[in-house]
Amino acid sequence: MADWVTGNVININHWTETLFSLTLNAPVAPFTAGQFAKLSLEIDGERVQRAYSYVNAPANPNLEFYLVTVPGGKLSPHLSALKPGDPIQVTASAAGFFVLDEVPDCQTLWMLATGTAIGPYLSILQQGDDLERFEHIVLVHAVRHAADLSYLPLMLSLQQQLNDKLRIQTVVSRETTTGALTGRIPALIESGALEAATGLALDPTTSHVMLCGNPDMVRDTQTLLKETRGMTKHLRRRPGHMTAEHYW
């Protein structure tokens, strides 16, 4: 069973009608950038819990989570209604293997995310550890609408800090937006548009791909890269080119 600790909400930022960030303080154990914790509330006498990735760097004591309100959801509508000072339960220890320690050395590291799954990458990049192993890092954030690019200012700030190492590419599927590609990640890879926009190749001899988010995106992208680029899933016992985490 998980060990729970009580935290308190510091801030809640409602980016859109459905997207929000929850920041809290809680006496959690040290975690590794890319890992997740579980948040819970007691609702109608029952503990309701869900897993959410840390957005903040492990060195930052303000614990930040990026969430979407699911209509009719058991937990997210209650989390979105929280106010500063409200109590919340958090697992004391983080979990998950979507971390840089599990990623092999490569020339170009591709970080592909949909929606709120941008969180683990922001934690990794803000922490900044072990990034020297990669000549280039490409951070791709795919959303439905431009208004859903909540963390674009932070992404651009990280790009400035990391100079030429980090390249940012946004993708918006349901409208045309300046600076963003239009469509879905798998289609943009298949057409060559993503590589053209970033100026880097998805080459199995030089690249490793991290995928986090919508299971359809993760599955379709893995299948495409396997069939067209010869890329394979990365396992400890059998090194490959793709590391993935489904976000629900």
Short mmCIF file of C-alpha atoms in Angstrom, two decimals:
data_model
loop_
_atom_site.label_atom_id
_atom_site.label_comp_id
_atom_site.label_asym_id
_atom_site.label_seq_id
_atom_site.Cartn_x
_atom_site.Cartn_y
_atom_site.Cartn_z
CA MET A 1 0.00 0.00 0.00
CA ALA A 2 1.09 3.56 -0.69
CA ASP A 3 2.25 5.76 2.16
CA TRP A 4 0.31 9.01 2.10
CA VAL A 5 1.28 12.42 3.45
CA THR A 6 -0.85 15.52 3.82
CA GLY A 7 -0.01 18.55 1.74
CA ASN A 8 -1.57 21.96 1.33
CA VAL A 9 -2.47 23.76 -1.86
CA ILE A 10 -0.31 26.83 -2.50
CA ASN A 11 -1.76 27.92 -5.82
CA ILE A 12 -4.11 26.80 -8.56
CA ASN A 13 -3.79 28.27 -12.04
CA HIS A 14 -6.74 27.79 -14.37
CA TRP A 15 -5.24 28.06 -17.85
CA THR A 16 -8.46 27.29 -19.73
CA GLU A 17 -11.91 25.97 -18.83
CA THR A 18 -10.46 22.46 -18.56
CA LEU A 19 -6.68 22.82 -18.00
CA PHE A 20 -5.19 23.79 -14.66
CA SER A 21 -1.98 23.55 -12.67
CA LEU A 22 -1.99 22.62 -9.01
CA THR A 23 0.93 23.68 -6.81
CA LEU A 24 1.28 22.39 -3.26
CA ASN A 25 3.66 21.81 -0.40
CA ALA A 26 3.98 18.33 1.10
CA PRO A 27 6.71 16.39 2.95
CA VAL A 28 7.39 13.96 0.10
CA ALA A 29 10.56 11.91 -0.36
CA PRO A 30 13.10 12.99 -3.01
CA PHE A 31 12.09 11.98 -6.52
CA THR A 32 13.69 11.77 -9.95
CA ALA A 33 12.65 14.14 -12.74
CA GLY A 34 10.10 12.37 -14.95
CA GLN A 35 8.46 10.41 -12.14
CA PHE A 36 4.87 10.68 -10.91
CA ALA A 37 2.99 10.75 -7.62
CA LYS A 38 -0.61 10.00 -6.73
CA LEU A 39 -2.97 12.69 -5.48
CA SER A 40 -6.09 11.85 -3.54
CA LEU A 41 -9.08 13.37 -1.80
CA GLU A 42 -11.72 11.79 0.38
CA ILE A 43 -14.98 12.04 -1.52
CA ASP A 44 -18.20 10.72 -0.02
CA GLY A 45 -16.21 8.72 2.52
CA GLU A 46 -13.98 7.11 -0.12
CA ARG A 47 -10.36 7.85 -1.03
CA VAL A 48 -10.25 8.68 -4.74
CA GLN A 49 -6.74 8.72 -6.23
CA ARG A 50 -5.05 9.28 -9.56
CA ALA A 51 -1.44 9.40 -10.77
CA TYR A 52 0.02 12.67 -12.04
CA SER A 53 3.56 13.52 -13.13
CA TYR A 54 5.62 16.17 -11.39
CA VAL A 55 6.13 19.30 -13.50
CA ASN A 56 8.60 20.92 -11.12
CA ALA A 57 12.25 20.03 -10.87
CA PRO A 58 13.07 17.78 -7.90
CA ALA A 59 15.12 20.62 -6.40
CA ASN A 60 12.02 22.83 -6.25
CA PRO A 61 10.02 22.33 -3.01
CA ASN A 62 6.85 23.64 -4.65
CA LEU A 63 5.23 20.51 -6.09
CA GLU A 64 3.47 21.23 -9.36
CA PHE A 65 1.06 19.09 -11.37
CA TYR A 66 -0.62 19.80 -14.73
CA LEU A 67 -4.14 18.42 -15.02
CA VAL A 68 -7.18 18.31 -17.23
CA THR A 69 -10.70 18.36 -15.82
CA VAL A 70 -12.46 15.24 -17.04
CA PRO A 71 -16.24 15.80 -17.35
CA GLY A 72 -17.89 13.46 -14.89
CA GLY A 73 -14.51 12.41 -13.51
CA LYS A 74 -14.33 11.10 -9.96
CA LEU A 75 -11.36 13.25 -8.93
CA SER A 76 -10.29 15.95 -11.39
CA PRO A 77 -13.39 18.19 -11.00
CA HIS A 78 -12.80 18.18 -7.23
CA LEU A 79 -9.10 18.98 -7.66
CA SER A 80 -9.94 21.89 -9.97
CA ALA A 81 -12.20 23.33 -7.24
CA LEU A 82 -9.47 23.41 -4.59
CA LYS A 83 -8.33 26.72 -3.10
CA PRO A 84 -5.01 27.82 -1.54
CA GLY A 85 -4.73 26.37 1.94
CA ASP A 86 -6.91 23.33 1.23
CA PRO A 87 -5.46 19.95 2.31
CA ILE A 88 -4.66 17.20 -0.17
CA GLN A 89 -3.14 13.76 0.14
CA VAL A 90 0.01 12.87 -1.82
CA THR A 91 2.00 9.64 -2.00
CA ALA A 92 5.21 10.08 -0.03
CA SER A 93 7.31 8.32 -2.66
CA ALA A 94 7.26 8.89 -6.41
CA ALA A 95 7.22 6.08 -8.97
CA GLY A 96 7.90 5.48 -12.64
CA PHE A 97 10.77 4.79 -15.03
CA PHE A 98 10.21 7.59 -17.55
CA VAL A 99 13.51 9.17 -16.53
CA LEU A 100 16.78 10.01 -18.27
CA ASP A 101 18.60 7.23 -16.41
CA GLU A 102 16.61 4.81 -18.59
CA VAL A 103 17.53 6.58 -21.85
CA PRO A 104 20.71 5.54 -23.70
CA ASP A 105 23.28 8.01 -25.01
CA CYS A 106 22.41 9.46 -28.41
CA GLN A 107 23.05 12.48 -30.58
CA THR A 108 19.43 13.70 -30.71
CA LEU A 109 16.85 13.11 -28.00
CA TRP A 110 13.26 13.59 -29.15
CA MET A 111 10.70 14.40 -26.44
CA LEU A 112 7.20 13.98 -27.91
CA ALA A 113 4.16 14.89 -25.78
CA THR A 114 0.44 15.44 -26.11
CA GLY A 115 -1.62 17.58 -23.74
CA THR A 116 -0.77 17.45 -20.05
CA ALA A 117 1.92 14.84 -20.73
CA ILE A 118 4.36 17.71 -21.29
CA GLY A 119 4.86 17.63 -17.49
CA PRO A 120 7.60 14.98 -17.18
CA TYR A 121 9.73 16.69 -19.83
CA LEU A 122 9.45 20.05 -18.09
CA SER A 123 10.61 18.45 -14.85
CA ILE A 124 13.58 16.85 -16.62
CA LEU A 125 14.59 20.02 -18.46
CA GLN A 126 14.17 22.29 -15.44
CA GLN A 127 16.35 19.98 -13.36
CA GLY A 128 18.93 20.05 -16.13
CA ASP A 129 20.90 17.00 -14.99
CA ASP A 130 22.59 14.68 -17.50
CA LEU A 131 21.62 16.74 -20.53
CA GLU A 132 25.22 16.99 -21.69
CA ARG A 133 24.88 13.45 -23.07
CA PHE A 134 22.81 14.81 -25.97
CA GLU A 135 23.95 17.16 -28.71
CA HIS A 136 20.35 18.12 -29.53
CA ILE A 137 17.06 17.84 -27.63
CA VAL A 138 13.77 18.36 -29.49
CA LEU A 139 10.70 19.09 -27.35
CA VAL A 140 7.43 18.64 -29.24
CA HIS A 141 4.14 19.59 -27.58
CA ALA A 142 0.95 18.64 -29.44
CA VAL A 143 -2.43 20.08 -28.39
CA ARG A 144 -5.86 20.65 -29.89
CA HIS A 145 -5.96 24.45 -29.64
CA ALA A 146 -3.29 27.13 -29.29
CA ALA A 147 -4.80 28.17 -25.94
CA ASP A 148 -3.80 24.73 -24.63
CA LEU A 149 -0.07 25.58 -24.88
CA SER A 150 -0.06 26.58 -21.21
CA TYR A 151 3.65 26.10 -20.64
CA LEU A 152 4.97 27.58 -23.88
CA PRO A 153 6.55 30.58 -22.07
CA LEU A 154 8.44 28.18 -19.77
CA MET A 155 9.44 26.05 -22.75
CA LEU A 156 10.85 29.10 -24.56
CA SER A 157 12.67 30.18 -21.39
CA LEU A 158 14.28 26.75 -21.14
CA GLN A 159 15.27 27.02 -24.80
CA GLN A 160 17.10 30.27 -24.03
CA GLN A 161 18.86 28.72 -21.05
CA LEU A 162 20.01 25.69 -23.03
CA ASN A 163 20.97 27.73 -26.11
CA ASP A 164 21.29 25.66 -29.27
CA LYS A 165 20.83 22.33 -27.49
CA LEU A 166 17.02 22.59 -27.15
CA ARG A 167 14.63 23.05 -30.05
CA ILE A 168 10.92 23.67 -29.43
CA GLN A 169 8.17 22.63 -31.83
CA THR A 170 4.49 23.09 -31.09
CA VAL A 171 1.74 21.17 -32.89
CA VAL A 172 -1.92 22.27 -32.95
CA SER A 173 -4.41 19.83 -34.44
CA ARG A 174 -7.65 21.80 -34.73
CA GLU A 175 -6.60 25.26 -35.90
CA THR A 176 -3.82 27.03 -37.74
CA THR A 177 -1.40 28.81 -35.43
CA THR A 178 1.68 30.87 -36.24
CA GLY A 179 4.84 28.90 -35.47
CA ALA A 180 3.00 25.63 -34.91
CA LEU A 181 2.59 22.65 -37.19
CA THR A 182 -0.98 21.52 -37.88
CA GLY A 183 -2.06 17.91 -37.48
CA ARG A 184 -1.08 14.84 -35.46
CA ILE A 185 2.44 13.80 -34.55
CA PRO A 186 2.42 10.48 -36.48
CA ALA A 187 1.19 12.19 -39.67
CA LEU A 188 3.79 14.93 -39.33
CA ILE A 189 6.53 12.32 -39.00
CA GLU A 190 5.19 10.33 -41.95
CA SER A 191 5.08 13.43 -44.18
CA GLY A 192 8.51 14.62 -43.10
CA ALA A 193 7.07 17.92 -41.81
CA LEU A 194 8.33 17.47 -38.24
CA GLU A 195 11.90 16.81 -39.32
CA ALA A 196 11.78 19.70 -41.79
CA ALA A 197 10.53 22.10 -39.12
CA THR A 198 13.17 21.11 -36.57
CA GLY A 199 16.03 20.62 -39.00
CA LEU A 200 16.91 17.25 -37.48
CA ALA A 201 16.45 13.68 -38.65
CA LEU A 202 14.63 10.88 -36.86
CA ASP A 203 17.45 8.50 -37.65
CA PRO A 204 17.87 5.29 -35.62
CA THR A 205 21.66 5.65 -35.75
CA THR A 206 21.58 9.04 -34.02
CA SER A 207 18.18 9.40 -32.28
CA HIS A 208 16.26 8.20 -29.27
CA VAL A 209 12.53 8.99 -29.00
CA MET A 210 10.64 9.52 -25.75
CA LEU A 211 6.84 9.36 -26.14
CA CYS A 212 4.39 10.47 -23.47
CA GLY A 213 0.68 11.12 -23.70
CA ASN A 214 -2.38 9.94 -25.57
CA PRO A 215 -2.11 6.15 -25.99
CA ASP A 216 -3.23 6.47 -29.62
CA MET A 217 -0.36 8.86 -30.36
CA VAL A 218 2.13 6.64 -28.54
CA ARG A 219 0.96 3.48 -30.31
CA ASP A 220 0.68 5.03 -33.78
CA THR A 221 4.06 6.74 -33.54
CA GLN A 222 5.80 3.60 -32.31
CA THR A 223 4.26 1.57 -35.14
CA LEU A 224 5.24 4.16 -37.74
CA LEU A 225 8.83 4.46 -36.51
CA LYS A 226 9.18 0.70 -36.36
CA GLU A 227 7.84 0.18 -39.87
CA THR A 228 9.52 3.12 -41.60
CA ARG A 229 12.70 3.75 -39.60
CA GLY A 230 13.46 0.34 -38.12
CA MET A 231 13.22 1.69 -34.57
CA THR A 232 12.48 -0.67 -31.66
CA LYS A 233 11.24 -0.31 -28.10
CA HIS A 234 14.00 0.30 -25.59
CA LEU A 235 14.30 -2.30 -22.84
CA ARG A 236 17.02 -2.79 -20.27
CA ARG A 237 17.64 -6.30 -21.54
CA ARG A 238 17.40 -5.25 -25.19
CA PRO A 239 18.45 -1.65 -25.98
CA GLY A 240 16.32 0.14 -28.56
CA HIS A 241 15.28 3.55 -29.85
CA MET A 242 11.93 4.34 -28.18
CA THR A 243 10.91 4.90 -24.55
CA ALA A 244 7.20 5.37 -23.89
CA GLU A 245 4.69 6.22 -21.18
CA HIS A 246 0.92 6.19 -21.67
CA TYR A 247 -0.69 9.10 -19.87
CA TRP A 248 -3.96 7.44 -18.87
#
